[in-house]
Short mmCIF file of C-alpha atoms in Angstrom, two decimals:
data_model
loop_
_atom_site.label_atom_id
_atom_site.label_comp_id
_atom_site.label_asym_id
_atom_site.label_seq_id
_atom_site.Cartn_x
_atom_site.Cartn_y
_atom_site.Cartn_z
CA UNK A 7 49.56 27.48 -44.05
CA UNK A 8 51.85 25.53 -41.39
CA UNK A 9 50.30 22.86 -39.57
CA UNK A 10 50.64 24.23 -36.37
CA UNK A 11 49.17 22.32 -33.23
CA UNK A 12 46.75 23.12 -30.42
CA UNK A 13 44.80 25.51 -28.97
CA UNK A 14 43.23 25.87 -25.80
CA UNK A 15 41.63 27.46 -23.29
CA UNK A 16 41.82 27.76 -19.56
CA UNK A 17 39.97 29.16 -17.17
CA UNK A 18 40.04 29.96 -14.83
CA UNK A 19 39.63 29.92 -13.11
CA UNK A 20 38.39 29.03 -13.23
CA UNK A 21 40.16 29.27 -13.36
CA UNK A 22 40.52 28.90 -11.25
CA UNK A 23 38.65 27.88 -8.91
CA UNK A 24 37.89 26.46 -5.51
CA UNK A 25 35.56 24.74 -3.14
CA UNK A 26 34.75 24.43 0.32
CA UNK A 27 32.33 21.37 0.92
CA UNK A 28 30.73 20.30 4.45
CA UNK A 29 29.86 17.03 4.81
CA UNK A 30 26.59 15.51 4.76
CA UNK A 31 25.38 11.75 5.79
CA UNK A 32 24.64 11.10 2.10
CA UNK A 33 27.98 12.33 0.73
CA UNK A 34 31.38 10.27 0.64
CA UNK A 35 33.44 10.28 3.78
CA UNK A 36 36.46 12.65 3.43
CA UNK A 37 39.62 12.64 5.53
CA UNK A 38 38.82 13.75 9.01
CA UNK A 39 42.01 16.06 9.33
CA UNK A 40 41.54 17.91 6.15
CA UNK A 41 37.70 18.41 6.97
CA UNK A 42 38.50 19.74 10.33
CA UNK A 43 41.21 22.04 8.69
CA UNK A 44 38.94 23.41 6.21
CA UNK A 45 36.19 24.18 9.16
CA UNK A 46 38.62 26.08 11.03
CA UNK A 47 39.33 28.58 8.20
CA UNK A 48 38.18 32.19 8.26
CA UNK A 49 35.36 32.93 6.21
CA UNK A 50 35.64 36.03 3.74
CA UNK A 51 37.13 37.47 0.45
CA UNK A 52 40.58 36.09 -0.71
CA UNK A 53 42.70 36.98 -3.58
CA UNK A 54 44.67 34.86 -6.00
CA UNK A 55 48.38 34.03 -4.95
CA UNK A 56 49.55 34.24 -8.53
CA UNK A 57 53.16 32.92 -7.53
CA UNK A 58 51.52 29.35 -6.69
CA UNK A 59 48.68 29.66 -9.34
CA UNK A 60 48.98 27.51 -12.68
CA UNK A 61 46.37 26.79 -15.17
CA UNK A 62 47.26 24.46 -17.51
CA UNK A 63 45.68 23.08 -20.36
CA UNK A 64 46.11 20.10 -22.62
CA UNK A 65 44.82 18.50 -26.23
CA UNK A 66 45.43 15.75 -28.64
CA UNK A 67 47.77 16.45 -31.23
CA UNK A 68 46.56 14.29 -33.88
CA UNK A 69 47.11 11.03 -31.87
CA UNK A 70 50.89 11.68 -31.75
CA UNK A 71 51.22 13.24 -28.26
CA UNK A 72 49.05 15.45 -25.80
CA UNK A 73 50.19 18.98 -26.30
CA UNK A 74 50.23 20.85 -22.94
CA UNK A 75 50.96 24.42 -22.28
CA UNK A 76 49.86 27.25 -19.37
CA UNK A 77 48.73 30.71 -18.84
CA UNK A 78 51.02 32.90 -16.99
CA UNK A 79 48.93 35.89 -15.70
CA UNK A 80 46.05 35.01 -13.55
CA UNK A 81 44.06 36.96 -11.04
CA UNK A 82 40.74 37.34 -9.30
CA UNK A 83 39.01 36.63 -5.92
CA UNK A 84 37.22 34.06 -4.15
CA UNK A 85 34.36 34.70 -1.38
CA UNK A 86 35.11 31.66 0.72
CA UNK A 87 32.48 30.50 3.20
CA UNK A 88 33.50 27.15 4.80
CA UNK A 89 30.59 26.80 6.77
CA UNK A 90 27.95 27.38 4.03
CA UNK A 91 29.85 26.15 0.77
CA UNK A 92 26.70 26.68 -1.62
CA UNK A 93 27.29 30.72 -0.59
CA UNK A 94 30.94 30.53 -1.88
CA UNK A 95 31.76 32.31 -5.15
CA UNK A 96 34.64 32.82 -7.60
CA UNK A 97 35.50 35.47 -9.82
CA UNK A 98 38.69 34.76 -11.89
CA UNK A 99 40.42 36.86 -14.57
CA UNK A 100 42.94 35.26 -17.19
CA UNK A 101 45.46 37.37 -19.42
CA UNK A 102 44.69 35.94 -23.21
CA UNK A 103 47.95 37.13 -24.32
CA UNK A 104 49.90 35.26 -21.30
CA UNK A 105 49.79 31.91 -23.14
CA UNK A 106 52.88 29.97 -22.57
CA UNK A 107 54.08 27.19 -25.08
CA UNK A 108 57.37 27.99 -24.58
CA UNK A 109 57.49 29.13 -28.17
CA UNK A 110 56.98 33.15 -27.86
CA UNK A 111 55.87 33.25 -31.66
CA UNK A 112 53.78 30.52 -31.48
CA UNK A 113 52.03 31.99 -28.15
CA UNK A 114 51.31 35.27 -30.10
CA UNK A 115 49.92 33.17 -32.84
CA UNK A 116 47.62 31.59 -30.84
CA UNK A 117 46.67 34.46 -28.64
CA UNK A 118 45.41 36.27 -31.90
CA UNK A 119 44.12 33.75 -34.03
CA UNK A 120 42.31 31.37 -31.27
CA UNK A 121 41.76 33.50 -28.09
CA UNK A 122 41.13 36.83 -30.54
CA UNK A 123 43.19 38.40 -27.83
CA UNK A 124 43.15 42.02 -29.71
CA UNK A 125 39.49 42.29 -29.32
CA UNK A 126 39.13 40.11 -26.14
CA UNK A 127 42.32 40.02 -24.13
CA UNK A 128 40.83 38.54 -20.86
CA UNK A 129 39.36 35.12 -20.22
CA UNK A 130 36.99 35.17 -17.55
CA UNK A 131 35.21 32.58 -15.06
CA UNK A 132 32.50 33.72 -12.83
CA UNK A 133 30.88 31.04 -10.81
CA UNK A 134 27.14 30.42 -10.48
CA UNK A 135 26.84 27.56 -8.59
CA UNK A 136 28.79 25.31 -5.95
CA UNK A 137 27.73 21.80 -5.14
CA UNK A 138 29.33 19.77 -2.25
CA UNK A 139 30.54 16.22 -3.11
CA UNK A 140 32.19 15.40 0.23
CA UNK A 141 33.51 17.30 3.02
CA UNK A 142 36.30 18.48 0.85
CA UNK A 143 35.57 18.04 -2.54
CA UNK A 144 32.85 19.33 -4.87
CA UNK A 145 31.66 20.93 -8.29
CA UNK A 146 31.82 24.52 -9.57
CA UNK A 147 29.43 25.70 -12.22
CA UNK A 148 30.21 29.01 -13.88
CA UNK A 149 30.27 31.00 -16.92
CA UNK A 150 33.45 30.78 -18.97
CA UNK A 151 34.07 33.77 -21.80
CA UNK A 152 36.79 33.07 -24.06
CA UNK A 153 37.12 35.04 -27.31
CA UNK A 154 34.17 37.12 -26.83
CA UNK A 155 31.83 33.93 -26.39
CA UNK A 156 30.28 32.97 -23.00
CA UNK A 157 29.35 29.47 -22.03
CA UNK A 158 28.93 27.45 -18.80
CA UNK A 159 31.40 24.97 -17.60
CA UNK A 160 31.88 23.02 -14.44
CA UNK A 161 35.06 22.13 -12.63
CA UNK A 162 35.85 19.14 -10.11
CA UNK A 163 37.28 21.16 -7.10
CA UNK A 164 39.32 19.61 -3.95
CA UNK A 165 40.28 21.66 -0.89
CA UNK A 166 43.78 20.87 -0.26
CA UNK A 167 44.65 22.54 3.04
CA UNK A 168 44.70 25.94 4.79
CA UNK A 169 47.14 27.80 7.10
CA UNK A 170 48.77 31.14 8.17
CA UNK A 171 51.42 32.07 5.46
CA UNK A 172 54.65 32.18 7.42
CA UNK A 173 55.99 34.78 4.77
CA UNK A 174 52.94 36.93 4.59
CA UNK A 175 51.37 36.51 7.73
CA UNK A 176 47.91 36.07 6.36
CA UNK A 177 45.49 33.18 5.95
CA UNK A 178 46.24 31.05 2.85
CA UNK A 179 44.02 28.62 1.23
CA UNK A 180 44.70 25.91 -1.67
CA UNK A 181 42.48 23.95 -4.16
CA UNK A 182 42.92 22.11 -7.31
CA UNK A 183 40.52 21.79 -9.87
CA UNK A 184 40.15 19.83 -13.33
CA UNK A 185 37.55 19.77 -16.10
CA UNK A 186 37.46 19.82 -19.77
CA UNK A 187 35.56 21.84 -22.79
CA UNK A 188 34.90 21.37 -26.24
CA UNK A 189 36.57 24.50 -27.89
CA UNK A 190 34.76 24.73 -30.75
CA UNK A 191 31.67 25.48 -28.84
CA UNK A 192 33.55 28.78 -28.23
CA UNK A 193 34.14 28.92 -31.72
CA UNK A 194 37.76 28.21 -31.60
CA UNK A 195 37.63 25.64 -34.23
CA UNK A 196 41.54 26.34 -35.27
CA UNK A 197 43.22 23.25 -37.02
CA UNK A 198 40.28 20.56 -36.00
CA UNK A 199 40.44 19.63 -39.75
CA UNK A 200 44.11 18.88 -39.54
CA UNK A 201 43.41 16.41 -36.39
CA UNK A 202 44.31 18.54 -33.55
CA UNK A 203 41.70 17.85 -30.83
CA UNK A 204 38.44 19.27 -29.91
CA UNK A 205 38.20 18.45 -26.23
CA UNK A 206 40.54 20.50 -23.84
CA UNK A 207 41.48 19.19 -20.62
CA UNK A 208 41.95 21.82 -17.86
CA UNK A 209 44.42 21.57 -14.62
CA UNK A 210 44.24 24.04 -12.29
CA UNK A 211 46.16 24.28 -8.95
CA UNK A 212 45.80 27.91 -6.99
CA UNK A 213 46.31 29.33 -3.92
CA UNK A 214 44.31 32.44 -2.38
CA UNK A 215 45.27 34.61 0.15
CA UNK A 216 43.01 36.39 2.76
CA UNK A 217 42.16 40.13 1.66
CA UNK A 218 39.80 41.48 4.59
#
């Protein structure tokens, strides 16, 4: 068996994912301009803008390097409520066959062996809780389903900014998120006995366009 390296996951979206946080006296101060921008955004349903959305994952490759790859096909929506962040939610889907390492044959191997994409073609993240940390940051917990297994995961989310898209003429909001999982908890044990890392770090950048 060849000593292939890696695995991963990703989520979106959780990825994918987002957060709109309002400040309280007990939380850290945020950039006033960014907080004001957030407060000015319209609430409602927003959908993933795939051209400017990415879900990257990385893990240790036997101490030699940190192997990094991404998913290319991400979709989903957020119910965005800047005035009541805890009422916001996210529902993100990733095509498990869209894993991209830059090596098409290896991509197919990962999709089949790691993500079990033939039986489970979609990776999903559905938020269950949003907790503000500051006016523009928070944590989003949700159910992540990969390779047919569903477990909770928590992402650290930052609101970046929002504006009307000059190209599409609709409101556009952007978020960054990070998190990590132990892939073995989702039954993805491939190549761990060769020294390939169990912990997978997630790096998510995403934009959403207002739908209604």
